[in-house]
Coordinates of N, CA and C in Angstrom, one line a residue:
X285 N 39.3 -112.6 135.6 CA 39.1 -111.3 134.9 C 37.6 -111.0 135.0
X286 N 37.3 -109.7 135.4 CA 35.9 -109.3 135.6 C 35.2 -109.4 134.2
X287 N 33.8 -109.6 134.3 CA 33.0 -109.7 133.2 C 33.0 -108.5 132.3
X288 N 33.1 -107.3 132.9 CA 33.1 -106.1 132.1 C 34.3 -106.0 131.2
X289 N 35.5 -106.5 131.6 CA 36.7 -106.6 130.8 C 36.5 -107.6 129.7
X290 N 36.0 -108.8 130.0 CA 35.7 -109.8 129.0 C 34.9 -109.2 127.9
X291 N 33.8 -108.5 128.3 CA 32.9 -108.0 127.3 C 33.5 -107.0 126.4
X292 N 34.4 -106.2 126.9 CA 35.1 -105.2 126.0 C 35.9 -105.9 125.0
X293 N 36.5 -107.0 125.3 CA 37.2 -107.7 124.3 C 36.4 -108.4 123.2
X294 N 35.2 -108.8 123.6 CA 34.3 -109.5 122.7 C 33.6 -108.6 121.7
X295 N 33.3 -107.4 122.2 CA 32.5 -106.4 121.4 C 33.4 -105.3 120.9
X296 N 33.1 -104.9 119.6 CA 33.9 -103.8 119.1 C 33.5 -102.5 119.9
X297 N 34.4 -101.6 120.1 CA 34.0 -100.4 120.8 C 33.0 -99.6 120.1
X298 N 32.1 -99.0 120.8 CA 31.0 -98.2 120.2 C 31.5 -96.7 120.1
X299 N 31.2 -96.1 118.9 CA 31.5 -94.7 118.8 C 30.4 -94.0 119.5
X300 N 30.7 -92.8 119.9 CA 29.7 -92.0 120.6 C 28.5 -91.6 119.7
X301 N 28.7 -91.6 118.4 CA 27.7 -91.3 117.4 C 26.8 -92.5 117.1
X302 N 27.2 -93.7 117.5 CA 26.5 -94.9 117.2 C 25.2 -94.9 118.0
X303 N 24.1 -95.4 117.3 CA 22.8 -95.5 118.1 C 23.0 -96.6 119.2
X304 N 22.3 -96.4 120.3 CA 22.4 -97.4 121.4 C 21.2 -98.3 121.3
X305 N 21.5 -99.6 121.7 CA 20.4 -100.5 121.8 C 19.4 -100.1 122.9
X306 N 18.2 -100.4 122.7 CA 17.2 -100.1 123.7 C 17.3 -101.0 124.9
X307 N 17.6 -102.2 124.7 CA 17.7 -103.2 125.8 C 19.2 -103.6 125.9
X308 N 19.8 -103.5 127.1 CA 21.1 -103.9 127.3 C 21.2 -104.7 128.6
X309 N 21.9 -105.8 128.6 CA 22.0 -106.6 129.9 C 23.0 -105.9 130.8
X310 N 22.7 -106.0 132.1 CA 23.5 -105.5 133.1 C 24.8 -106.3 133.3
X311 N 25.8 -105.7 133.8 CA 27.0 -106.4 134.1 C 26.7 -107.5 135.1
X312 N 27.3 -108.6 134.9 CA 27.0 -109.7 135.9 C 25.9 -110.6 135.5
X313 N 25.2 -110.3 134.3 CA 24.1 -111.1 133.8 C 24.4 -112.6 133.7
X314 N 25.5 -112.9 133.1 CA 25.9 -114.2 132.8 C 26.3 -115.0 134.1
X315 N 26.8 -114.3 135.1 CA 27.1 -114.9 136.4 C 25.8 -115.2 137.2
X316 N 24.8 -114.3 137.1 CA 23.5 -114.5 137.7 C 22.7 -115.6 137.1
X317 N 22.8 -115.7 135.7 CA 22.0 -116.7 135.0 C 23.0 -117.6 134.3
X318 N 23.5 -118.6 135.0 CA 24.5 -119.6 134.5 C 24.0 -120.2 133.3
X319 N 24.8 -120.2 132.3 CA 24.4 -120.8 131.0 C 23.8 -119.8 130.0
X320 N 23.5 -118.6 130.5 CA 22.9 -117.6 129.6 C 24.0 -116.8 128.9
X321 N 23.6 -116.2 127.8 CA 24.5 -115.3 127.1 C 23.9 -113.9 127.1
X322 N 24.7 -113.0 127.6 CA 24.2 -111.6 127.6 C 23.9 -111.1 126.2
X323 N 24.8 -111.4 125.2 CA 24.6 -111.0 123.9 C 23.4 -111.6 123.2
X324 N 23.2 -112.9 123.5 CA 22.0 -113.6 122.9 C 20.7 -113.0 123.5
X325 N 20.7 -112.7 124.8 CA 19.6 -112.1 125.4 C 19.3 -110.7 124.8
X326 N 20.4 -109.9 124.6 CA 20.2 -108.6 124.0 C 19.7 -108.7 122.6
X327 N 20.2 -109.7 121.8 CA 19.7 -109.8 120.5 C 18.2 -110.1 120.5
X328 N 17.8 -111.2 121.3 CA 16.4 -111.6 121.3 C 15.5 -110.4 121.8
X329 N 15.8 -109.8 122.9 CA 15.0 -108.8 123.5 C 14.9 -107.5 122.5
X330 N 16.0 -107.2 121.9 CA 16.0 -106.1 120.9 C 15.2 -106.4 119.7
X331 N 15.1 -107.7 119.3 CA 14.3 -108.0 118.1 C 12.8 -107.8 118.6
X332 N 12.5 -108.3 119.8 CA 11.1 -108.0 120.3 C 10.8 -106.6 120.3
X333 N 11.7 -105.7 120.8 CA 11.4 -104.3 120.8 C 11.2 -103.7 119.4
X334 N 12.1 -104.1 118.5 CA 12.0 -103.6 117.1 C 10.7 -104.1 116.5
X335 N 10.3 -105.3 116.7 CA 9.0 -105.8 116.1 C 7.9 -105.1 116.7
X336 N 7.9 -104.8 118.0 CA 6.8 -104.1 118.7 C 6.7 -102.6 118.1
X337 N 7.9 -102.0 117.9 CA 7.9 -100.6 117.4 C 7.3 -100.6 116.0
X338 N 7.7 -101.5 115.2 CA 7.1 -101.6 113.8 C 5.6 -101.9 113.8
X339 N 5.2 -102.8 114.7 CA 3.8 -103.2 114.8 C 3.0 -102.0 115.3
X340 N 3.4 -101.3 116.3 CA 2.6 -100.3 116.9 C 2.5 -99.1 115.9
X341 N 3.6 -98.8 115.2 CA 3.4 -97.7 114.2 C 2.5 -98.1 113.1
X342 N 2.6 -99.4 112.6 CA 1.7 -99.9 111.6 C 0.3 -99.8 112.0
X343 N 0.0 -100.2 113.2 CA -1.3 -100.2 113.7 C -1.9 -98.8 113.8
X344 N -1.1 -97.8 114.1 CA -1.5 -96.4 114.1 C -2.0 -96.1 112.7
X345 N -1.2 -96.5 111.7 CA -1.6 -96.1 110.3 C -2.9 -96.7 109.9
X346 N -3.1 -98.0 110.1 CA -4.3 -98.6 109.7 C -5.5 -98.2 110.4
X347 N -5.3 -97.9 111.7 CA -6.5 -97.4 112.5 C -6.9 -96.0 112.1
X348 N -5.9 -95.2 111.5 CA -6.3 -93.8 111.0 C -7.3 -94.0 109.9
X349 N -7.3 -95.1 109.2 CA -8.2 -95.3 108.1 C -9.4 -96.2 108.5
X350 N -9.5 -96.3 109.8 CA -10.6 -97.1 110.4 C -10.6 -98.6 110.0
X351 N -9.4 -99.1 109.9 CA -9.2 -100.5 109.7 C -8.9 -101.0 111.2
X352 N -9.7 -102.0 111.7 CA -9.6 -102.3 113.1 C -8.3 -103.0 113.5
X353 N -7.6 -103.6 112.7 CA -6.4 -104.3 113.1 C -5.4 -104.6 112.0
X354 N -4.2 -105.0 112.3 CA -3.2 -105.3 111.3 C -3.6 -106.6 110.6
X355 N -4.3 -107.5 111.3 CA -4.8 -108.8 110.7 C -5.8 -108.4 109.6
X356 N -6.7 -107.5 110.0 CA -7.8 -107.1 109.1 C -7.1 -106.4 107.8
X357 N -6.1 -105.6 108.0 CA -5.5 -105.0 106.9 C -4.8 -106.1 106.0
X358 N -4.2 -107.1 106.7 CA -3.6 -108.2 105.9 C -4.6 -108.9 105.0
X359 N -5.8 -109.1 105.6 CA -6.9 -109.7 104.8 C -7.2 -108.8 103.5
X360 N -7.3 -107.5 103.8 CA -7.6 -106.6 102.6 C -6.5 -106.7 101.6
X361 N -5.2 -106.7 102.0 CA -4.1 -106.8 101.0 C -4.1 -108.1 100.3
X362 N -4.4 -109.2 101.0 CA -4.5 -110.5 100.3 C -5.6 -110.5 99.3
X363 N -6.8 -110.0 99.6 CA -7.9 -109.9 98.6 C -7.5 -109.0 97.5
X364 N -6.9 -107.9 97.7 CA -6.5 -107.0 96.7 C -5.5 -107.6 95.7
X365 N -4.5 -108.4 96.3 CA -3.6 -109.1 95.5 C -4.1 -110.2 94.7
X366 N -5.2 -110.9 95.2 CA -5.7 -112.0 94.6 C -6.5 -111.7 93.3
X367 N -7.1 -110.5 93.3 CA -7.9 -110.0 92.1 C -9.1 -110.8 91.9
X368 N -9.5 -111.6 92.9 CA -10.7 -112.4 92.8 C -11.2 -112.7 94.2
X369 N -12.4 -113.2 94.3 CA -13.0 -113.6 95.5 C -12.2 -114.8 96.0
X370 N -12.1 -114.9 97.3 CA -11.4 -116.1 97.9 C -12.3 -116.7 99.0
X371 N -12.1 -118.0 99.2 CA -12.8 -118.6 100.3 C -12.1 -118.2 101.6
X372 N -12.8 -118.1 102.7 CA -12.2 -117.8 104.0 C -11.0 -118.8 104.3
X373 N -11.2 -120.0 104.0 CA -10.1 -121.0 104.3 C -8.8 -120.7 103.5
X374 N -8.9 -120.2 102.3 CA -7.7 -119.8 101.6 C -7.0 -118.6 102.2
X375 N -7.8 -117.6 102.7 CA -7.2 -116.5 103.4 C -6.6 -116.9 104.7
X376 N -7.2 -117.7 105.5 CA -6.7 -118.2 106.7 C -5.4 -118.9 106.5
X377 N -5.3 -119.8 105.5 CA -4.1 -120.5 105.2 C -2.9 -119.6 104.8
X378 N -3.2 -118.5 104.0 CA -2.2 -117.6 103.6 C -1.7 -116.8 104.8
X379 N -2.6 -116.5 105.8 CA -2.2 -115.8 107.0 C -1.7 -116.6 108.1
X380 N -1.8 -117.9 108.0 CA -1.4 -118.9 109.0 C -2.2 -118.7 110.3
X381 N -3.5 -118.5 110.2 CA -4.4 -118.3 111.4 C -5.5 -119.4 111.2
X382 N -6.2 -119.7 112.4 CA -7.2 -120.6 112.3 C -8.4 -120.1 111.6
X383 N -9.3 -121.0 111.2 CA -10.5 -120.6 110.5 C -11.4 -119.8 111.4
X384 N -11.4 -120.2 112.7 CA -12.2 -119.4 113.7 C -11.7 -118.0 113.9
X385 N -10.4 -117.8 113.9 CA -9.9 -116.4 113.9 C -10.3 -115.7 112.7
X386 N -10.2 -116.3 111.5 CA -10.5 -115.7 110.3 C -12.0 -115.3 110.3
X387 N -12.9 -116.1 110.8 CA -14.3 -115.7 110.9 C -14.5 -114.4 111.6
X388 N -13.8 -114.3 112.7 CA -13.9 -113.0 113.5 C -13.4 -111.8 112.8
X389 N -12.3 -112.0 112.1 CA -11.7 -110.9 111.3 C -12.7 -110.5 110.2
X390 N -13.2 -111.5 109.5 CA -14.1 -111.2 108.4 C -15.4 -110.5 108.9
X391 N -15.9 -111.0 110.0 CA -17.1 -110.3 110.6 C -16.9 -108.9 110.9
X392 N -15.7 -108.6 111.4 CA -15.3 -107.2 111.7 C -15.2 -106.4 110.4
X393 N -14.6 -106.9 109.4 CA -14.4 -106.2 108.2 C -15.7 -106.0 107.5
X394 N -16.7 -106.9 107.6 CA -18.0 -106.7 107.1 C -18.7 -105.6 107.8
X395 N -18.6 -105.5 109.1 CA -19.2 -104.4 109.8 C -18.7 -103.1 109.4
X396 N -17.4 -103.0 109.0 CA -16.8 -101.8 108.6 C -17.0 -101.6 107.0
X397 N -17.8 -102.4 106.4 CA -18.1 -102.4 105.0 C -16.8 -102.4 104.1
X398 N -15.8 -103.2 104.6 CA -14.6 -103.3 103.8 C -14.5 -104.6 102.9
X399 N -15.3 -105.5 103.3 CA -15.5 -106.8 102.5 C -16.9 -107.2 102.5
X400 N -17.3 -108.0 101.5 CA -18.6 -108.7 101.5 C -18.4 -110.2 101.4
X401 N -19.3 -110.9 101.9 CA -19.3 -112.4 101.8 C -20.5 -112.8 101.0
X402 N -20.3 -113.7 100.0 CA -21.4 -114.3 99.2 C -21.2 -115.8 99.2
X403 N -22.3 -116.4 98.8 CA -22.3 -117.9 98.7 C -21.5 -118.3 97.4
X404 N -20.8 -119.3 97.5 CA -20.1 -119.9 96.4 C -21.1 -120.5 95.4
X405 N -21.0 -120.2 94.1 CA -22.0 -120.6 93.1 C -21.9 -122.1 93.0
X406 N -20.8 -122.7 93.0 CA -20.6 -124.2 92.8 C -20.9 -125.0 94.1
X407 N -20.8 -124.4 95.3 CA -21.0 -125.1 96.5 C -21.7 -124.1 97.5
X408 N -23.0 -124.3 97.6 CA -23.8 -123.4 98.4 C -23.4 -123.3 99.9
X409 N -22.7 -124.3 100.4 CA -22.2 -124.3 101.8 C -21.0 -123.4 102.0
X410 N -20.2 -123.2 100.9 CA -19.0 -122.4 101.0 C -19.3 -120.9 100.7
X411 N -18.4 -120.1 101.3 CA -18.6 -118.6 101.1 C -17.4 -118.1 100.3
X412 N -17.6 -117.0 99.7 CA -16.5 -116.3 99.0 C -16.4 -114.9 99.6
X413 N -15.2 -114.4 99.8 CA -15.0 -113.0 100.4 C -14.5 -112.1 99.2
X414 N -15.2 -111.0 99.1 CA -14.9 -110.0 98.1 C -14.5 -108.7 98.7
X415 N -13.4 -108.1 98.2 CA -13.0 -106.8 98.7 C -14.0 -105.7 98.2
X416 N -14.6 -104.9 99.0 CA -15.6 -103.9 98.6 C -14.8 -102.7 98.0
X417 N -15.5 -101.8 97.4 CA -14.9 -100.6 96.9 C -14.2 -99.8 98.0
X418 N -14.9 -99.7 99.1 CA -14.3 -99.0 100.3 C -13.0 -99.7 100.7
X419 N -13.0 -101.0 100.7 CA -11.8 -101.8 101.1 C -10.7 -101.6 100.1
X420 N -11.0 -101.6 98.8 CA -10.0 -101.3 97.8 C -9.4 -99.9 97.9
X421 N -10.3 -98.9 98.3 CA -9.8 -97.6 98.4 C -8.8 -97.5 99.6
X422 N -9.1 -98.2 100.7 CA -8.2 -98.2 101.8 C -6.8 -98.8 101.5
X423 N -6.9 -99.9 100.8 CA -5.6 -100.6 100.3 C -4.8 -99.6 99.4
X424 N -5.5 -99.1 98.4 CA -4.9 -98.2 97.5 C -4.3 -97.0 98.1
X425 N -4.9 -96.5 99.2 CA -4.4 -95.3 99.9 C -3.2 -95.7 100.8
X426 N -3.3 -96.8 101.5 CA -2.3 -97.2 102.5 C -1.1 -97.9 102.0
X427 N -1.2 -98.7 101.0 CA 0.0 -99.5 100.5 C 1.1 -98.6 100.1
X428 N 0.9 -97.5 99.3 CA 2.1 -96.7 99.0 C 2.7 -96.1 100.2
X429 N 1.9 -95.7 101.3 CA 2.4 -95.2 102.5 C 3.2 -96.3 103.3
X430 N 2.7 -97.5 103.2 CA 3.4 -98.6 103.9 C 4.7 -98.8 103.3
X431 N 4.8 -98.9 101.9 CA 6.0 -99.2 101.2 C 7.0 -98.0 101.4
X432 N 6.5 -96.8 101.4 CA 7.4 -95.6 101.7 C 8.0 -95.7 103.1
X433 N 7.2 -96.1 104.1 CA 7.6 -96.2 105.4 C 8.7 -97.4 105.6
X434 N 8.5 -98.5 104.9 CA 9.4 -99.6 104.9 C 10.8 -99.1 104.3
X435 N 10.7 -98.3 103.2 CA 11.9 -97.8 102.6 C 12.6 -96.8 103.6
X436 N 11.9 -95.9 104.2 CA 12.5 -95.0 105.2 C 13.1 -95.7 106.4
X437 N 12.4 -96.7 106.9 CA 12.9 -97.5 108.0 C 14.2 -98.1 107.7
X438 N 14.3 -98.7 106.5 CA 15.5 -99.5 106.2 C 16.6 -98.6 105.5
X439 N 16.3 -97.3 105.3 CA 17.3 -96.5 104.7 C 18.6 -96.2 105.5
X440 N 18.5 -96.7 106.8 CA 19.7 -96.5 107.6 C 20.8 -97.6 107.3
X441 N 20.4 -98.5 106.4 CA 21.3 -99.6 106.0 C 21.5 -99.5 104.5
X442 N 22.7 -99.9 104.0 CA 22.9 -100.0 102.6 C 22.2 -101.2 102.0
X443 N 22.2 -101.3 100.6 CA 21.6 -102.4 100.0 C 22.4 -103.7 100.4
X444 N 23.7 -103.6 100.4 CA 24.5 -104.8 100.9 C 24.1 -105.2 102.3
X445 N 23.9 -104.2 103.2 CA 23.5 -104.5 104.5 C 22.1 -105.1 104.6
X446 N 21.3 -104.7 103.7 CA 19.9 -105.3 103.6 C 20.1 -106.8 103.4
X447 N 21.0 -107.2 102.4 CA 21.2 -108.6 102.1 C 21.8 -109.3 103.3
X448 N 22.8 -108.7 103.9 CA 23.4 -109.3 105.1 C 22.3 -109.5 106.2
X449 N 21.5 -108.5 106.4 CA 20.5 -108.5 107.5 C 19.5 -109.6 107.2
X450 N 19.0 -109.7 105.9 CA 18.1 -110.8 105.5 C 18.7 -112.2 105.7
X451 N 20.0 -112.3 105.4 CA 20.7 -113.6 105.6 C 20.7 -114.0 107.1
X452 N 21.0 -113.0 107.9 CA 21.0 -113.2 109.3 C 19.6 -113.6 109.9
X453 N 18.6 -112.9 109.4 CA 17.3 -113.1 109.8 C 16.9 -114.6 109.4
X454 N 17.3 -115.0 108.2 CA 16.9 -116.3 107.7 C 17.6 -117.4 108.6
X455 N 18.8 -117.1 109.0 CA 19.5 -118.1 109.9 C 18.8 -118.2 111.3
X456 N 18.4 -117.0 111.8 CA 17.8 -117.0 113.1 C 16.4 -117.6 113.0
X457 N 15.7 -117.3 111.9 CA 14.4 -118.0 111.7 C 14.5 -119.5 111.7
X458 N 15.5 -120.0 111.0 CA 15.7 -121.4 110.9 C 16.0 -122.0 112.3
X459 N 16.8 -121.3 113.0 CA 17.1 -121.7 114.4 C 15.9 -121.7 115.3
X460 N 15.1 -120.7 115.1 CA 13.8 -120.6 115.9 C 12.9 -121.8 115.6
X461 N 12.9 -122.2 114.3 CA 12.0 -123.3 113.9 C 12.5 -124.6 114.6
X462 N 13.7 -124.7 114.9 CA 14.3 -125.9 115.6 C 14.3 -125.8 117.1
X463 N 13.9 -124.6 117.6 CA 14.1 -124.4 119.0 C 13.2 -125.2 119.9
X464 N 13.7 -125.9 120.9 CA 13.0 -126.6 121.8 C 13.5 -126.2 123.2
X465 N 12.6 -125.8 124.1 CA 13.0 -125.3 125.4 C 13.4 -126.6 126.2
X466 N 14.4 -126.4 127.0 CA 14.8 -127.5 127.9 C 13.7 -127.8 128.9
X467 N 13.6 -129.0 129.4 CA 12.7 -129.4 130.4 C 13.0 -128.6 131.7
X468 N 11.9 -128.3 132.5 CA 12.2 -127.6 133.8 C 13.2 -128.3 134.6
X469 N 14.1 -127.5 135.2 CA 15.2 -128.0 136.1 C 16.4 -128.5 135.3
X470 N 16.3 -128.5 134.0 CA 17.5 -129.0 133.2 C 18.5 -127.8 133.1
X471 N 19.7 -128.1 133.3 CA 20.8 -127.2 133.2 C 21.4 -127.4 131.8
X472 N 21.5 -126.4 131.0 CA 22.0 -126.6 129.6 C 23.5 -126.4 129.6

């Protein structure tokens, strides 16, 4: 039986009004790539596309307010939520980035006058990072817009579908945490 016929049986028929996936595998994909799954490849590639779309739109919004990057905006939101000065190591741990990466982000934020760094009173070797008034204004302006955009983005799904989506994401995240690529030349 040809692959195109098999696929029609596996997938529910699409209505002409249904949105189409941005990335779709060509017929014969599974024959060309033995052991591959066209539907798995479509899922992974479309997650990449979705993440990239969200990230690029988000980056546009933060750059409108002269915040240099999404990582920089993340630092600002962490400091805003903390309501107190934090050590750079605390911020890097929350963001899951290296201390070296954090140093660069903080340097950029200081140049833009969005944070200030001061010496820790109890330990002169340590620094504390404080959100500046300008940084707080940026967070106060952008966060309502970010949350409104999140709501608009997900409004295409019902609340029950949100829960289903989150459950599926959790399963895929758990699977990704266990993922080990096969050794070169290994046929799975």
